[in-house]
Short mmCIF file of C-alpha atoms in Angstrom, two decimals:
data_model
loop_
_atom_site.label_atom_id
_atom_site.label_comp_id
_atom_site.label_asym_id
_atom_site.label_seq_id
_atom_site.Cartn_x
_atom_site.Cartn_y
_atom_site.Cartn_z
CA UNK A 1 4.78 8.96 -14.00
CA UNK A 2 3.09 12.26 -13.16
CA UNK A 3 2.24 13.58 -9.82
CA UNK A 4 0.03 16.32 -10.26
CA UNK A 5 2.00 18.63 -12.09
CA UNK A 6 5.70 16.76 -11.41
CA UNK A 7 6.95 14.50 -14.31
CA UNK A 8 9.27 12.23 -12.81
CA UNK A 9 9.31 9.99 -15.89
CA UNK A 10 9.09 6.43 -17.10
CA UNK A 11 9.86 3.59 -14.25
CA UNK A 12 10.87 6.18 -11.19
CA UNK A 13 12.58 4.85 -8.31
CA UNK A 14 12.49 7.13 -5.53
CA UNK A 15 13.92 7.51 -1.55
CA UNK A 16 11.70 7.02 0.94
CA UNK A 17 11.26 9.05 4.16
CA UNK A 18 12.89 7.79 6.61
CA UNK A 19 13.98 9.16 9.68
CA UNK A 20 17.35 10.44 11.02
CA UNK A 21 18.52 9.17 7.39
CA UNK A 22 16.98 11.51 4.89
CA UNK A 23 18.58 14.47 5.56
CA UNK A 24 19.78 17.13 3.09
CA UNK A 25 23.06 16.24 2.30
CA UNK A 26 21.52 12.59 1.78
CA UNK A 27 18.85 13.43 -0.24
CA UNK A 28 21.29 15.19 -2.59
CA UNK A 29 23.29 12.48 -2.87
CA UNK A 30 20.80 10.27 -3.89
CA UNK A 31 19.62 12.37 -6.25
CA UNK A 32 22.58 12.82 -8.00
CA UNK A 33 23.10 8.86 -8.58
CA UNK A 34 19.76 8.99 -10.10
CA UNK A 35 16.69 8.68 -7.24
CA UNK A 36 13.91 10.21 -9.58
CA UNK A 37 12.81 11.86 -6.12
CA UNK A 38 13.43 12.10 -2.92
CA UNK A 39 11.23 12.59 0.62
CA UNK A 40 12.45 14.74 3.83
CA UNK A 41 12.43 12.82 7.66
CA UNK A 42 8.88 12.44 8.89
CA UNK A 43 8.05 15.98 9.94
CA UNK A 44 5.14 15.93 13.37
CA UNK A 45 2.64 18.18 12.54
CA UNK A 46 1.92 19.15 16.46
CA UNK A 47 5.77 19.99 16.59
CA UNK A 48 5.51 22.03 13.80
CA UNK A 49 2.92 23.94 14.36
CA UNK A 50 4.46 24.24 17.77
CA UNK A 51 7.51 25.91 15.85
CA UNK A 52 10.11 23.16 18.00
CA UNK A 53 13.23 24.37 15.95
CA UNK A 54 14.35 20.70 15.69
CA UNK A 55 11.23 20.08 13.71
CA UNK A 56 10.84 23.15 11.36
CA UNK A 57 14.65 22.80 10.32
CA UNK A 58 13.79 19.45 8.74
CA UNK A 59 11.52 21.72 5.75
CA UNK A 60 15.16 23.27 4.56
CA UNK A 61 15.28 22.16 1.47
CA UNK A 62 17.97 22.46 -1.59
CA UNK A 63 17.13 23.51 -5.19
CA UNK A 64 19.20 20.96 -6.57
CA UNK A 65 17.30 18.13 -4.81
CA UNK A 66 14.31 18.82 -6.40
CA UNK A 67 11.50 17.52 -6.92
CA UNK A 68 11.62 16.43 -3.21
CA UNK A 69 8.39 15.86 -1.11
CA UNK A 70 7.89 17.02 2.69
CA UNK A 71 6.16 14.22 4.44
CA UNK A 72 3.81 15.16 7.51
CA UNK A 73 2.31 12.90 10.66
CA UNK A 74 -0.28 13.32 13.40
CA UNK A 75 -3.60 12.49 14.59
CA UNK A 76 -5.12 15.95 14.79
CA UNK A 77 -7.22 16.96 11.66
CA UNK A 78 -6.48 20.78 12.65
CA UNK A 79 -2.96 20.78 13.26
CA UNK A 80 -2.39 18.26 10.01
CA UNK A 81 -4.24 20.99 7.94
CA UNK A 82 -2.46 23.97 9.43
CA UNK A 83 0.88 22.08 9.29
CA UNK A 84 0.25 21.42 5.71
CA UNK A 85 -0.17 25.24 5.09
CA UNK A 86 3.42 26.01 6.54
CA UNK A 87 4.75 22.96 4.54
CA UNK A 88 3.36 24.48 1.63
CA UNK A 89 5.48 27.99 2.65
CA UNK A 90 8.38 25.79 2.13
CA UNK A 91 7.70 25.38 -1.21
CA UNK A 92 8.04 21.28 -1.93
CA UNK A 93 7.25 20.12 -4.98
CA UNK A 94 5.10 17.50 -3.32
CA UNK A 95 3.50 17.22 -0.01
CA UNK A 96 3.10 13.44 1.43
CA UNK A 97 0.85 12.69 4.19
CA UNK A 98 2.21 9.68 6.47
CA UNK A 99 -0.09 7.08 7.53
CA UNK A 100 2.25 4.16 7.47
CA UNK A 101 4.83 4.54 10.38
CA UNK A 102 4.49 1.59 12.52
CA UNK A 103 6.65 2.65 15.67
CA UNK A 104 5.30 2.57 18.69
CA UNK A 105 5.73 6.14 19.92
CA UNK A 106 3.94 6.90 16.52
CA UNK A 107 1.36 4.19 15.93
CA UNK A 108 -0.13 3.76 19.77
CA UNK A 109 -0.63 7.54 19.90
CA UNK A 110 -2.85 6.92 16.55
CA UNK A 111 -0.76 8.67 14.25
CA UNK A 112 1.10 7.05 11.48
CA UNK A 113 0.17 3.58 10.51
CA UNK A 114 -1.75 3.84 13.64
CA UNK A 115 -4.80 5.83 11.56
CA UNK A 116 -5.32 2.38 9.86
CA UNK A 117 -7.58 1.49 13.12
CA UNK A 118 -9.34 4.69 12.14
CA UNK A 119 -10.35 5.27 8.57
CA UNK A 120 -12.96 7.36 8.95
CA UNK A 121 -10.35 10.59 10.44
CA UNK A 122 -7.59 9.02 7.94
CA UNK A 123 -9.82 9.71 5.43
CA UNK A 124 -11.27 13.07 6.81
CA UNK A 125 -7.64 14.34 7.74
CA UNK A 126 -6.78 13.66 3.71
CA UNK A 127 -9.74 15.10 2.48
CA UNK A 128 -8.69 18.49 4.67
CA UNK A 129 -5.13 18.32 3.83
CA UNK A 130 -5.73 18.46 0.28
CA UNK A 131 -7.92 20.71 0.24
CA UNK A 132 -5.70 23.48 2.38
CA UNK A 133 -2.93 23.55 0.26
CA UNK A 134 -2.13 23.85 -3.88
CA UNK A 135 0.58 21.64 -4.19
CA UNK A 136 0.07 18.03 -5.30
CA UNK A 137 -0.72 15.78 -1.85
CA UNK A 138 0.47 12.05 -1.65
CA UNK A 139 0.11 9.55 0.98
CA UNK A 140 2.27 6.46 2.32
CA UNK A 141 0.84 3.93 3.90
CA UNK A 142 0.47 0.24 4.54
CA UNK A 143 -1.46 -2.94 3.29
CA UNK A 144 -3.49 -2.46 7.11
CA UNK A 145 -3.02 -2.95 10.31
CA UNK A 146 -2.83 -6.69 10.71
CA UNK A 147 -2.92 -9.60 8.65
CA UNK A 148 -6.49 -9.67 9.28
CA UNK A 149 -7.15 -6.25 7.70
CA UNK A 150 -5.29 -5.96 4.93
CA UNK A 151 -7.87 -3.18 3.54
CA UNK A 152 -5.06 -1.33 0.75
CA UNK A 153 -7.55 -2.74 -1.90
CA UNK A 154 -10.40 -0.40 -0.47
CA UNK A 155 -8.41 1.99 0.89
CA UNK A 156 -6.72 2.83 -1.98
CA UNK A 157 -9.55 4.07 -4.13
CA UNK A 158 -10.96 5.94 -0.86
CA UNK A 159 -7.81 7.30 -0.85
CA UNK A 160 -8.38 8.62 -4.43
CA UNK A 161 -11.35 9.98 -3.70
CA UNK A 162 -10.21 12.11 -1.74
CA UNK A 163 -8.30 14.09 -4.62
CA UNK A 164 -4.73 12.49 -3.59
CA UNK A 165 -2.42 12.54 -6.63
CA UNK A 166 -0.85 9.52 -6.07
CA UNK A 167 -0.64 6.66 -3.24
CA UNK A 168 2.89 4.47 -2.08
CA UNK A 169 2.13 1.39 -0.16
CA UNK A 170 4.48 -0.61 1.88
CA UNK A 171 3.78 -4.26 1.41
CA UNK A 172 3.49 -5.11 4.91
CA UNK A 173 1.15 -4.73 7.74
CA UNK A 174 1.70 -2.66 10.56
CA UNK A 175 1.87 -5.38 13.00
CA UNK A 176 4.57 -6.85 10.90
CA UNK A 177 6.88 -3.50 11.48
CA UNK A 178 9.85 -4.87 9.03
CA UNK A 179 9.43 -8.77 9.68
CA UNK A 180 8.98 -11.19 7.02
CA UNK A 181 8.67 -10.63 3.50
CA UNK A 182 7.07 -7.38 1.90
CA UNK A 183 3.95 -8.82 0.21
CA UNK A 184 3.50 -7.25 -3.61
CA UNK A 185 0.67 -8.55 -4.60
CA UNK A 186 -2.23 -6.58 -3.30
CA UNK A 187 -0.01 -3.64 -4.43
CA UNK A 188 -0.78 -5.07 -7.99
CA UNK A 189 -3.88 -5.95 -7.65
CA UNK A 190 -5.02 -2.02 -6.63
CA UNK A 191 -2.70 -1.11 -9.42
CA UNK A 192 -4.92 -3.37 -11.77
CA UNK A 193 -7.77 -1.95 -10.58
CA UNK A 194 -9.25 -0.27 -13.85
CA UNK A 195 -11.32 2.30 -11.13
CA UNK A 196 -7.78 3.18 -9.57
CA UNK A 197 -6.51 6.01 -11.94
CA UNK A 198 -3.44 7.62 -10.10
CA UNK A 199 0.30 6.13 -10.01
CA UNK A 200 0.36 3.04 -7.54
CA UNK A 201 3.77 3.20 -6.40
CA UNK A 202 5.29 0.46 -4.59
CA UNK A 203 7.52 0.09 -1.77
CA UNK A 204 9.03 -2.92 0.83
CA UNK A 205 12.44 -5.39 0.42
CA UNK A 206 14.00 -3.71 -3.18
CA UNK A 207 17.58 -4.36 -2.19
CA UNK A 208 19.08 -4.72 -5.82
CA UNK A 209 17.82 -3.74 -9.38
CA UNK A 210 17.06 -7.08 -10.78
CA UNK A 211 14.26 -6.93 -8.11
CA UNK A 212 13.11 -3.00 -8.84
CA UNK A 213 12.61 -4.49 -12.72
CA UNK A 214 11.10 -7.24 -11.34
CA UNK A 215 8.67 -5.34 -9.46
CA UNK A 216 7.63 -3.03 -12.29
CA UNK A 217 7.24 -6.19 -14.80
CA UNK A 218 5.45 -8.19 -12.12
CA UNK A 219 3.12 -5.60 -10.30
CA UNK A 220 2.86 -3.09 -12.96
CA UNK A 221 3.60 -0.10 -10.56
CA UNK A 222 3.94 3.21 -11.66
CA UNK A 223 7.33 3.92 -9.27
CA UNK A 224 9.16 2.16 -6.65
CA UNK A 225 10.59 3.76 -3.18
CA UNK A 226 13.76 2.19 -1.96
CA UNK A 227 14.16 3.21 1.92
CA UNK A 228 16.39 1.01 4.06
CA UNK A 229 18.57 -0.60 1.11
CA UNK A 230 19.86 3.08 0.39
CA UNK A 231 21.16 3.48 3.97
CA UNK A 232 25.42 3.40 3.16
CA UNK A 233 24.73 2.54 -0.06
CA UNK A 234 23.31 5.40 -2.01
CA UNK A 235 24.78 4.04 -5.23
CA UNK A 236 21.84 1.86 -5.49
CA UNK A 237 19.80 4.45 -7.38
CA UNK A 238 22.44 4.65 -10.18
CA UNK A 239 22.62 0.81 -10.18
CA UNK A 240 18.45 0.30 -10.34
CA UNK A 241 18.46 3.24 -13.02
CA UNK A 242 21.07 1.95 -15.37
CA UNK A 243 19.47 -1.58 -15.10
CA UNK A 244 16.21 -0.42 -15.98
CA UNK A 245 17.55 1.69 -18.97
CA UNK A 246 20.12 -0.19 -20.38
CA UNK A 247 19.67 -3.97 -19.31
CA UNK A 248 23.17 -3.75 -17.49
CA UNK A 249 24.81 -1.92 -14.50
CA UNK A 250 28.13 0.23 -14.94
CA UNK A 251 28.82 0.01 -11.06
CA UNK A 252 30.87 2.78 -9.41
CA UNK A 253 34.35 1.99 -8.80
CA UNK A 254 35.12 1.09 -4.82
CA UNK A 255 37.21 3.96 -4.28
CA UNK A 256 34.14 6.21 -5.38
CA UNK A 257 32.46 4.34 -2.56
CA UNK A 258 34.26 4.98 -0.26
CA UNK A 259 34.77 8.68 -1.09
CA UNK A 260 30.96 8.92 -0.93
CA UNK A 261 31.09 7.48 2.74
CA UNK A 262 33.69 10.31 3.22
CA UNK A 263 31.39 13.02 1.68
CA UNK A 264 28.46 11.99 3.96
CA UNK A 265 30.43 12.43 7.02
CA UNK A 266 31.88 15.88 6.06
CA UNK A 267 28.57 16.73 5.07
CA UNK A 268 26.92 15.45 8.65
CA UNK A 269 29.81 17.31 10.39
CA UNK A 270 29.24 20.69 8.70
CA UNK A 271 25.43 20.93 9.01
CA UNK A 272 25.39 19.55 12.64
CA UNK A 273 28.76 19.75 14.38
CA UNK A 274 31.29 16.90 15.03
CA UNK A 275 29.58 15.42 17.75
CA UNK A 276 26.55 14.87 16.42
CA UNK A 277 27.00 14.81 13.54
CA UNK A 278 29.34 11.32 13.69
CA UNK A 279 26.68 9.96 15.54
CA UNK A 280 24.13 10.82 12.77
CA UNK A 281 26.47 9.18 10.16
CA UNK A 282 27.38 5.71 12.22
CA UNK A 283 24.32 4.55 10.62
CA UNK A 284 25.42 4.61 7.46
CA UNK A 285 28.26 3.52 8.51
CA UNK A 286 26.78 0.31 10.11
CA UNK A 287 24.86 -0.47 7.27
CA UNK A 288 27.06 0.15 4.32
CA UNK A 289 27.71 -3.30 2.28
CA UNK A 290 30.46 -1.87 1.05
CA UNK A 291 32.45 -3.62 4.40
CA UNK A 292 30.90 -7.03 3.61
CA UNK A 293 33.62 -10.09 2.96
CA UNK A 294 35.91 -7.71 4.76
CA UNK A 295 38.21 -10.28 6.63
CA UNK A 296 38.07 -10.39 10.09
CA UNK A 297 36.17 -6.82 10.33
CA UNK A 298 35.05 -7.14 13.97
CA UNK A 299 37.24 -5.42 15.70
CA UNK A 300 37.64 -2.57 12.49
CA UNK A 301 33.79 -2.06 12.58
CA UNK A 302 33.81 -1.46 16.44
CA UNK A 303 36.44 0.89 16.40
CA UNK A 304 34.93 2.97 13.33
CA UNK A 305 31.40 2.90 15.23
CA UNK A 306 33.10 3.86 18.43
CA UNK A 307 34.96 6.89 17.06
CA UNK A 308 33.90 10.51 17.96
CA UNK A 309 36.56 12.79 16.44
CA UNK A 310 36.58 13.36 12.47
CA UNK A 311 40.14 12.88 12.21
CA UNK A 312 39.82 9.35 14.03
CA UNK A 313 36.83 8.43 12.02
CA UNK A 314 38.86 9.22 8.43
CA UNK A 315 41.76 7.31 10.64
CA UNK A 316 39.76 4.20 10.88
CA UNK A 317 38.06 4.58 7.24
CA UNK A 318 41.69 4.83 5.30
CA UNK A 319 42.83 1.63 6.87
CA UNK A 320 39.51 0.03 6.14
CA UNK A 321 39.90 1.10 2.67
CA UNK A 322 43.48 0.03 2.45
CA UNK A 323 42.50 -3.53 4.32
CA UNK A 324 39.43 -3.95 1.49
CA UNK A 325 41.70 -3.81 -1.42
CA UNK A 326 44.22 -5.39 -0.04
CA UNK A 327 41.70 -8.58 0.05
CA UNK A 328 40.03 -7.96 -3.17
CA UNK A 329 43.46 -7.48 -4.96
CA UNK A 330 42.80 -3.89 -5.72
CA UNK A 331 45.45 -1.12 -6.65
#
């Protein structure tokens, strides 16, 4: 799969934007256990352009993540444009425009997945934004706003009309949020579409990689974004791309798990400070499967989420560890 001039080859699975999650350190990560790409925290173009140091620290981005997109929100056709052109300073490889979020602070205010009730200034703001800059533009977005507008169908060759260089769609509405089941087939059916000529790539519920080969048999997609499954469990890229490639996963060992959980925190620690940067990591933490079966865990996963010093929170991990092998008979 090419987007404009970025090859990221046959079947890509890549990590979605999401925020507070996709941070450097994480992105790294990911890439290294074999995301094909991977996509910064939504970046507001109004903050940005504002130049709200929280905001303009999320463009950082490390060489050896690459190729790595910087995604961009708002409602404002002049400050998307001129928030592109600074995104573009940053040098990504890719610049994603994101009309899919379906929070309320972000939707209501029209931005987002909220520009679904307006696809006349979706379009207009895409159209501007790719236009503005030189680097290859993408958007993320939804199937529509409700289950009465499921427009992606439309919208998707709009979309390519614009001169986008490749569209990811989250199979669910935005009135769904993250409820139910992500629905895959209108992603296929644009992606059948013989007038739809850029990659389709698909995103929404790809929690192991019999279902990313699934969805690429089934739907036909051109790539697949994992978001929420890769929270504490970045190891799913290496499992999805030794499935794919080799009919079979080679898992990572437990203790290389866990020393990834480790790495994260140290990693959170050094770029924020302690503080905040536990409270960054807890959820990871949370969300990790790696604790699952874990007997009688309660009381171990309040105490790990409840810890604010690093040497308490490597405490509270070692005995975890030691408490998880002793009940799966590990040495």
């Amino acid at each position: 799969m090419v987007i404009g001039n970025v090859d990221l080859g046959e079947r890509p699975v890549s990590l979605a934007p999401m925020e507070d999650v996709t941070d450097p350190s994480f992105r790294l990560i990911c890439r290294e256990m074999g995301a094909a790409s991977v996509y910064t925290e939504f970046v507001s173009a109004e903050a940005l352009i504002r130049d709200i140091q929280s905001t303009t620290r999320k463009l950082h981005i490390n060489e050896q993540e690459r190729p790595v997109a910087i995604q961009i929100y708002g409602r404002d056709p002049e400050a998307m444009v001129e928030a592109a052109k600074i995104v573009e300073q940053a040098e990504p490889d890719i610049l994603d425009i994101n009309f899919g979020c379906p929070v309320k602070k972000v939707a209501s205010k029209g931005a987002g997945a909220g520009m679904l009730r307006d696809i006349p200034k979706l379009l207009d703001i895409t159209r501007r934004v790719v236009s503005a800059v030189s680097i290859p533009v993408t958007v993320k977005t939804r199937l529509g706003w409700d289950c009465e507008n499921k427009i992606i169908t439309t919208l998707g060759l709009r979309l390519q009309e614009c001169g986008i260089k490749a569209l990811t769609v989250h199979g669910r509405t935005r009135s769904q949020m993250y409820t139910g089941q992500a629905d895959w087939t209108l992603i296929g059916e644009l992606k059948s579409n013989p007038e739809m000529e850029i990659p389709v790539i698909g995103n929404g519920d790809i929690t192991s990689a019999e279902q990313a080969k699934e969805a690429f048999d089934k739907f036909g997609v051109d790539g697949i974004m994992i978001g929420r499954a890769a929270i504490g469990a970045p190891w799913i890229f290496k499992e999805v791309k030794d499935y794919l490639t080799n009919g079979e996963i080679s898992p990572l060992s437990d203790s290389e798990k866990f020393d990834i959980l480790r790495r994260q925190i140290r990693e959170s620690i050094d770029r924020i400070d302690e503080y905040r940067g536990i409270l960054h990591i807890r959820r990871h933490l949370a969300a990790t499967p790696l604790f699952k079966g874990i007997p009688n865990f309660r009381e171990s996963r309040i105490a790990l989420l409840r810890a604010d010093k690093e040497s308490e929170l490597f405490d509270m991990l070692d005995k975890i560890q030691e408490k998880y092998f002793e009940h799966n008979n590990l040495g």
